[in-house]
PDB file of C-alpha atoms in Angstrom:
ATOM      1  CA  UNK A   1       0.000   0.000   0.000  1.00 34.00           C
ATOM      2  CA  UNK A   2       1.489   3.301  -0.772  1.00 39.00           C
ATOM      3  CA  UNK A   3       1.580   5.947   2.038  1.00 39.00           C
ATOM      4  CA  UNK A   4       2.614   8.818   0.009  1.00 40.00           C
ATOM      5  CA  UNK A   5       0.981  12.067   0.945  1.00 36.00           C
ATOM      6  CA  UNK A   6      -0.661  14.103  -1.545  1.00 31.00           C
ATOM      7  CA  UNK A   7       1.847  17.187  -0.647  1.00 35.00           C
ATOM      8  CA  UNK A   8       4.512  14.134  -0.811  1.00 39.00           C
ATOM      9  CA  UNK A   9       3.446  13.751  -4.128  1.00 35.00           C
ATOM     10  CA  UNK A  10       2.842  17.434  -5.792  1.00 32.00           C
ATOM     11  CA  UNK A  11       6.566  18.077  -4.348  1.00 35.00           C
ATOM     12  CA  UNK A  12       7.642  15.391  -5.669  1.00 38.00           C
ATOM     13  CA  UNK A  13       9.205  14.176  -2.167  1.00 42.00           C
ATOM     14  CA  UNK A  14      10.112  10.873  -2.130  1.00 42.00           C
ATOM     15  CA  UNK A  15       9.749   9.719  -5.736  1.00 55.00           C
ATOM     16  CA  UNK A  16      12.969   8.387  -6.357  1.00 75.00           C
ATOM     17  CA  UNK A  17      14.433   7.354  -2.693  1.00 76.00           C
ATOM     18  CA  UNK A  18      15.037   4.206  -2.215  1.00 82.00           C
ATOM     19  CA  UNK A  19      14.498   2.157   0.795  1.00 83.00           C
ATOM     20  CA  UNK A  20      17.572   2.319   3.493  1.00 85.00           C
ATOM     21  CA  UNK A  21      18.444  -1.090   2.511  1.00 85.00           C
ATOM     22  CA  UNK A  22      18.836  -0.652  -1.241  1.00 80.00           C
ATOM     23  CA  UNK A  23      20.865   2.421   0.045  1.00 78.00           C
ATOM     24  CA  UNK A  24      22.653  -0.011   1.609  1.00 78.00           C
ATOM     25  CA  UNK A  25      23.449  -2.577  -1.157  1.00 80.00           C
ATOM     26  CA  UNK A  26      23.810   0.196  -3.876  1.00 77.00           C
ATOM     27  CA  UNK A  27      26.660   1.587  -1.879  1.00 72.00           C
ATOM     28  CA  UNK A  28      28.089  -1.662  -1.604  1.00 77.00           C
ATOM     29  CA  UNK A  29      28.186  -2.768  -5.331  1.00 75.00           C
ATOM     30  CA  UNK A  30      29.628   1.006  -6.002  1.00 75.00           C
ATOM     31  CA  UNK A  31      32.494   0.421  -3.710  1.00 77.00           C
ATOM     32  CA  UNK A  32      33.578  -3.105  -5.028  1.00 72.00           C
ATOM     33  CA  UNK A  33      33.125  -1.402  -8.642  1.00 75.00           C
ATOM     34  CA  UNK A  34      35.669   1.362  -7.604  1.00 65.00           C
ATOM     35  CA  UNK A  35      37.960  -1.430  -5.874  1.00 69.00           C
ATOM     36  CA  UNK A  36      38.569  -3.151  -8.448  1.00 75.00           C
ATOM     37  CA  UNK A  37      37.187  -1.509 -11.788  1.00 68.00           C
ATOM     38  CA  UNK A  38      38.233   2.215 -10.677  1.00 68.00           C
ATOM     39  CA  UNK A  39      34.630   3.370 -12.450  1.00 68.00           C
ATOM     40  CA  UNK A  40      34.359   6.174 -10.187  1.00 69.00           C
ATOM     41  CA  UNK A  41      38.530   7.509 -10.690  1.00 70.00           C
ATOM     42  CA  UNK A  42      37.554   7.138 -14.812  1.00 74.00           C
ATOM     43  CA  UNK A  43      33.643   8.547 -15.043  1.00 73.00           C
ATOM     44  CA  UNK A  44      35.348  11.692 -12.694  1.00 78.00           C
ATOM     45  CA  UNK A  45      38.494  12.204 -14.774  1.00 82.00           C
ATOM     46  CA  UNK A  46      35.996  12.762 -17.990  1.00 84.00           C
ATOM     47  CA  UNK A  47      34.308  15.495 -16.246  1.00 91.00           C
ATOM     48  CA  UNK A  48      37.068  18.231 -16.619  1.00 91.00           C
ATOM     49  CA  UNK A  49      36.808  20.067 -13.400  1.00 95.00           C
ATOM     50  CA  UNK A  50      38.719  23.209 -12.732  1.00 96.00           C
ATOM     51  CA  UNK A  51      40.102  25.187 -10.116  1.00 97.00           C
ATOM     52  CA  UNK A  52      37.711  27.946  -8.225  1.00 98.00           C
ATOM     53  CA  UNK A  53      34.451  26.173 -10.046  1.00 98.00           C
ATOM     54  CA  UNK A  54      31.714  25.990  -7.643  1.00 98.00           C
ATOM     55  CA  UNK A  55      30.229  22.533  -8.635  1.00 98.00           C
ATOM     56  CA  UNK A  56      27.544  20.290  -8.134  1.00 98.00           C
ATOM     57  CA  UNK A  57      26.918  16.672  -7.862  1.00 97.00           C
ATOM     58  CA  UNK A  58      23.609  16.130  -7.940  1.00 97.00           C
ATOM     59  CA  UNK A  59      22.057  12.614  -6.851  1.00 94.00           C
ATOM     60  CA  UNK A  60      25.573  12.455  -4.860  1.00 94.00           C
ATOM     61  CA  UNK A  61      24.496   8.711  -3.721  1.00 90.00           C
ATOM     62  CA  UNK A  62      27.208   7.501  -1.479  1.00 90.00           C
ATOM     63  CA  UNK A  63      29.775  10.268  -1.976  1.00 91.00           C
ATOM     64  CA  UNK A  64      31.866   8.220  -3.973  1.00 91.00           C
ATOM     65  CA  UNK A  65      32.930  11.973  -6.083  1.00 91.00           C
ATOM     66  CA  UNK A  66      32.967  14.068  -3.432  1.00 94.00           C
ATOM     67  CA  UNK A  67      36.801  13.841  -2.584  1.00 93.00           C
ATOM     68  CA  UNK A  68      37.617  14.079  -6.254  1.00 93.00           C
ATOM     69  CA  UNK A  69      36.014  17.005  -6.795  1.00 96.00           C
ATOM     70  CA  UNK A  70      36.971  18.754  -3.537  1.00 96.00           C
ATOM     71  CA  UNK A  71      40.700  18.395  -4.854  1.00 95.00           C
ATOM     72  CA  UNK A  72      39.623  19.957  -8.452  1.00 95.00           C
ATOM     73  CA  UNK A  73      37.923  22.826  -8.009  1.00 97.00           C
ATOM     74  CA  UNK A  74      40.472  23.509  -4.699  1.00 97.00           C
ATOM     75  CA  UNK A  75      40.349  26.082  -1.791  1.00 96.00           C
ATOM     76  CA  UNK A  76      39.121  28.674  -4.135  1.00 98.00           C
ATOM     77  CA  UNK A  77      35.807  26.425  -5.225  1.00 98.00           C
ATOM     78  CA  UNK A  78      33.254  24.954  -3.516  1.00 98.00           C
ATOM     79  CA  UNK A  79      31.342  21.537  -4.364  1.00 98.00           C
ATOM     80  CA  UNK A  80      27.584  21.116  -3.531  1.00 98.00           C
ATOM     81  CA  UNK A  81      26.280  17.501  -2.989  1.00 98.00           C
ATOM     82  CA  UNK A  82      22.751  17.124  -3.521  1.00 98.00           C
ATOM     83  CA  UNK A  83      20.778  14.315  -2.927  1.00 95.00           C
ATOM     84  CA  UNK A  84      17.251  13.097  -1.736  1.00 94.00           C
ATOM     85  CA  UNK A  85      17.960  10.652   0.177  1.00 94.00           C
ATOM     86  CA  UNK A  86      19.125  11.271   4.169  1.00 95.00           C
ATOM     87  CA  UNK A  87      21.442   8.596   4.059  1.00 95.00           C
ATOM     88  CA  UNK A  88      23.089  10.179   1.299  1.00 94.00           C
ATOM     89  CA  UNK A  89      23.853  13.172   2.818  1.00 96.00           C
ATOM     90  CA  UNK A  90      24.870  11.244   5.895  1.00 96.00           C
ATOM     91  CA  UNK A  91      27.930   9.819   3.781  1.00 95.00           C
ATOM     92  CA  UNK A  92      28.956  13.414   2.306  1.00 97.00           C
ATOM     93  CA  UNK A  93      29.200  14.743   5.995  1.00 97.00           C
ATOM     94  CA  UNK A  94      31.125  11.631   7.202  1.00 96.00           C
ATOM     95  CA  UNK A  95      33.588  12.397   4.224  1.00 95.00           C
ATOM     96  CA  UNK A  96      33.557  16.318   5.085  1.00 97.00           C
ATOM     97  CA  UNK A  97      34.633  15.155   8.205  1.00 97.00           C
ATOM     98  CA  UNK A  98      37.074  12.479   7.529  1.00 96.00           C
ATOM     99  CA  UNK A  99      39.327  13.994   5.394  1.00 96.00           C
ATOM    100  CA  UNK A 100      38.825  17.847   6.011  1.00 97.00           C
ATOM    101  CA  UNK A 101      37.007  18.932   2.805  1.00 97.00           C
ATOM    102  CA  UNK A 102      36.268  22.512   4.089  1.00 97.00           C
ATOM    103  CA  UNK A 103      35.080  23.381   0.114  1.00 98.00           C
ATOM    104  CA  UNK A 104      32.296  20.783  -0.093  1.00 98.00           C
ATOM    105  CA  UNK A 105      28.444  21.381   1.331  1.00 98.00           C
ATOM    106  CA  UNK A 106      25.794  18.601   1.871  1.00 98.00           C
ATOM    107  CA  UNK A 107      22.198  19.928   0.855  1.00 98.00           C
ATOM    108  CA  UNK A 108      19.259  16.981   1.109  1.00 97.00           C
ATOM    109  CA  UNK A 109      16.811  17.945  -1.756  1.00 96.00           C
ATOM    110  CA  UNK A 110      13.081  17.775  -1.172  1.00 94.00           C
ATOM    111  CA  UNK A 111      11.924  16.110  -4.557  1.00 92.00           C
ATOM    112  CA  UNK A 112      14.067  17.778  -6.994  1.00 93.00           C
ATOM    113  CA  UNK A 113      13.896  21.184  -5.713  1.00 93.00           C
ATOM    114  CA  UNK A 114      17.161  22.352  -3.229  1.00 95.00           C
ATOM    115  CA  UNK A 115      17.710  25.679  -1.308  1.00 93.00           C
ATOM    116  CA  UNK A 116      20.442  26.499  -3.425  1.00 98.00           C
ATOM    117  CA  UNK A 117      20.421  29.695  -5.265  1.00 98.00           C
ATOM    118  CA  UNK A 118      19.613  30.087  -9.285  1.00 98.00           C
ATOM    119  CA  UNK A 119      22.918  30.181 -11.060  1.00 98.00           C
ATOM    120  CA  UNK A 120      25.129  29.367  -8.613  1.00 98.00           C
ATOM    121  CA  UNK A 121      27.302  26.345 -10.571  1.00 98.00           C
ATOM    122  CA  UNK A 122      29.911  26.336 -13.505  1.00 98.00           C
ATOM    123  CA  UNK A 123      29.359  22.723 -13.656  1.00 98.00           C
ATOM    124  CA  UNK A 124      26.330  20.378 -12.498  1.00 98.00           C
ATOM    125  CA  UNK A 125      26.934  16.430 -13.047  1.00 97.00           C
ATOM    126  CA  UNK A 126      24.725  13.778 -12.388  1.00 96.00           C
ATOM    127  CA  UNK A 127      26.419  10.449 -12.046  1.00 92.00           C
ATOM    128  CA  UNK A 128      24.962   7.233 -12.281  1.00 85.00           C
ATOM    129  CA  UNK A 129      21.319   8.177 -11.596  1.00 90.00           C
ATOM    130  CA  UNK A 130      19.644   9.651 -14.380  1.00 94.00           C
ATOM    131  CA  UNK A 131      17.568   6.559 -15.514  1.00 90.00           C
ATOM    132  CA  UNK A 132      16.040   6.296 -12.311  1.00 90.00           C
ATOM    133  CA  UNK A 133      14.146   9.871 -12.745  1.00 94.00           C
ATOM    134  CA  UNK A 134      10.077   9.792 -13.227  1.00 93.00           C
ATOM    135  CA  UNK A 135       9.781  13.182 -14.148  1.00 95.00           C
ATOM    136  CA  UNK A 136      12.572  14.333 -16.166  1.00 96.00           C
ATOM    137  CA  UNK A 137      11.310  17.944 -17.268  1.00 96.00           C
ATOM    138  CA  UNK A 138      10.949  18.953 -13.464  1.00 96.00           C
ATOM    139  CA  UNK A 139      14.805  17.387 -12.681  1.00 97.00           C
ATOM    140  CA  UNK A 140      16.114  19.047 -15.272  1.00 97.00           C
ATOM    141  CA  UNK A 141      14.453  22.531 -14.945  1.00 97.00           C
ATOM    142  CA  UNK A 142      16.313  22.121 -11.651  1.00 97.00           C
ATOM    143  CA  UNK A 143      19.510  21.563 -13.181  1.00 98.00           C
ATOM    144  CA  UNK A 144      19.007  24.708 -15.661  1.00 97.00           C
ATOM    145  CA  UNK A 145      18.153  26.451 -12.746  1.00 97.00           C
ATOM    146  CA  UNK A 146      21.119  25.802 -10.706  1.00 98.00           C
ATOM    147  CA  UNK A 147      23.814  26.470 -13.338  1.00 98.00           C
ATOM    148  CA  UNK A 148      25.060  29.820 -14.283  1.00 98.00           C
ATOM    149  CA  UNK A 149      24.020  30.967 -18.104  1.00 96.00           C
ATOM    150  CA  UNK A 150      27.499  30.538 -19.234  1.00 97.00           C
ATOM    151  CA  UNK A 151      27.487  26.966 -17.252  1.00 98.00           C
ATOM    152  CA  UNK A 152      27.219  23.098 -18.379  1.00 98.00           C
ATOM    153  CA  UNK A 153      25.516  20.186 -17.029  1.00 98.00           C
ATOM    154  CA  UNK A 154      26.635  16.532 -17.288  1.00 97.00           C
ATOM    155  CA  UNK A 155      24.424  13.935 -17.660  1.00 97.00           C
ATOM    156  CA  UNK A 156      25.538  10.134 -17.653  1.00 93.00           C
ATOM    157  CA  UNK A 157      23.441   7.999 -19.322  1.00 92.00           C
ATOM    158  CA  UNK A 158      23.170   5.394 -16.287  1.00 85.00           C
ATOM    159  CA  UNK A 159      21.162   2.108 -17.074  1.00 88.00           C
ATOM    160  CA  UNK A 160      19.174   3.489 -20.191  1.00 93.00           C
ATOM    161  CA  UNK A 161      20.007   3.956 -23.582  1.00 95.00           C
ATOM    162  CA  UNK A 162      21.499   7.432 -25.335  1.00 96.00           C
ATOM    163  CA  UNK A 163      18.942   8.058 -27.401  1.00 97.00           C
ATOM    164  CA  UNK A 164      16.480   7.691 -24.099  1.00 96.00           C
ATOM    165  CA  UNK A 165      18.956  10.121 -22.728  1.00 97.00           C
ATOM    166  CA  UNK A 166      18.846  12.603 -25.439  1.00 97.00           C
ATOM    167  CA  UNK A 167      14.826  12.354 -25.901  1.00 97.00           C
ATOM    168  CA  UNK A 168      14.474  13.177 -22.302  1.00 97.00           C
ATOM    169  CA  UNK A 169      16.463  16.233 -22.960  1.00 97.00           C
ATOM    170  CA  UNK A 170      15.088  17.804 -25.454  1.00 96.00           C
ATOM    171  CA  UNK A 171      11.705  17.248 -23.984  1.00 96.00           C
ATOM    172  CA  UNK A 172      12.471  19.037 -21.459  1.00 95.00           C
ATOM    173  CA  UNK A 173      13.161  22.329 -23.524  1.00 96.00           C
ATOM    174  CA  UNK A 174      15.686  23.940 -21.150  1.00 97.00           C
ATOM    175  CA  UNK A 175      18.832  22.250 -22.086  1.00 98.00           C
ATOM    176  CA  UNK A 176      20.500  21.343 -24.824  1.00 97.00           C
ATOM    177  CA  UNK A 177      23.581  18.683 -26.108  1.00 97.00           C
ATOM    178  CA  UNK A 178      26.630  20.497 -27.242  1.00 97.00           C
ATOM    179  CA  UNK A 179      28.797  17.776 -26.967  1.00 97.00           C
ATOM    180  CA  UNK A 180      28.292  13.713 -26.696  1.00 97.00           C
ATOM    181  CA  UNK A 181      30.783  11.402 -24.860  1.00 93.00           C
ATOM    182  CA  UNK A 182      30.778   7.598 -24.735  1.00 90.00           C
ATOM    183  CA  UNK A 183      29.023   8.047 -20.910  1.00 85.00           C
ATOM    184  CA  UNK A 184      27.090  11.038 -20.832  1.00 93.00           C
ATOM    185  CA  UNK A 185      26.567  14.513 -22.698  1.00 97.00           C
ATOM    186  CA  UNK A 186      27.100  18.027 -21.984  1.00 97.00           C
ATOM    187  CA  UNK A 187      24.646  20.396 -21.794  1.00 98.00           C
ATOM    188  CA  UNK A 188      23.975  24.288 -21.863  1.00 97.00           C
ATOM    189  CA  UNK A 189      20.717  25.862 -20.933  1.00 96.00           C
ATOM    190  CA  UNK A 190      18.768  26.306 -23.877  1.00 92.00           C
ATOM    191  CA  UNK A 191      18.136  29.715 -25.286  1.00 79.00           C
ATOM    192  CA  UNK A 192      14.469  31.691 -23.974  1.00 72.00           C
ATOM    193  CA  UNK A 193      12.257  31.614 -26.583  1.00 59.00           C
ATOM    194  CA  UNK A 194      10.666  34.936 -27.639  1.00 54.00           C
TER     195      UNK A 194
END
């Protein structure tokens, strides 16, 4: 029986968490796929981070960027980790505090809305998640919100097919491909139409 409210549902709370177990196992599989098939170390090196970017890595999951990116954007930038789920944000404050990453902020999003201001990211990546999204115009108004006009947004394809990927996209009329990778695509908000 499903106990979502109807406020849980117009906000869009709770669509796409996962139960604390799956958390669980998900983190799990990631870490014995870093271990021994360094996926994380090669998905992050294809994401061209700079110094003094503020960043985002939306649908953080376990963390398992947020060191990475905390050593390329530097003192001067700032990472934020986004994600819905509490457990999530859990692991990004463990990390904060295990290995001193004064440049890197946990924010737990309520649906697919954050705090965060408009524009406030060079870069927004999200890693390993995007196939899991039921409404994909709403997530990625979000992301065109959050990066700056001048900005680009990663997307990895995840467990779905590219051209699922780029449909998605272009339905949702606020971003739009300017470059396509073997793993994901980059993005720039699309122009306001008159």
């Amino acid at each position: 029986m499903n106990k979502e409210s109807l406020g849980d549902k117009l906000s869009g709370k709770g669509r796409e968490e996962i139960p604390n177990i799956a958390f669980h196992i998900m983190t799990a599989i990631m870490r014995l796929m870093d271990v021994f098939g360094k996926h994380a170390d090669k998905n992050f090196s294809r994401l061209d981070l700079r110094a003094g970017q503020t960043v985002i890595d939306y649908g953080c999951g376990p963390a398992r960027y947020i060191e990475s990116a905390s050593r390329a954007v530097g003192k001067s930038g700032k990472v934020i980790a986004v994600d819905i789920h509490p457990l999530a944000i859990k692991k990004v404050k463990e990390k904060i505090e295990k290995h001193e990453l004064g440049n890197v902020e946990a924010v737990l999003a309520d649906g697919y809305n954050t705090s965060i201001p408009s524009e406030a990211a060079d870069v927004v990546y999200a890693l390993d998640m995007f196939h899991m999204i039921k409404e994909p115009k709403a997530f990625l108004s979000e992301l065109s919100r959050l990066v700056k006009s001048d900005g680009t947004v990663i997307i990895e394809d995840g467990h779905q097919s590219r051209s699922e990927t780029v449909q998605k996209i272009g339905e949702s009329e606020v971003l739009e491909i300017i470059q396509q990778a073997k793993s994901h695509v980059r993005c720039k908000k699309s122009a306001p139409c008159n």
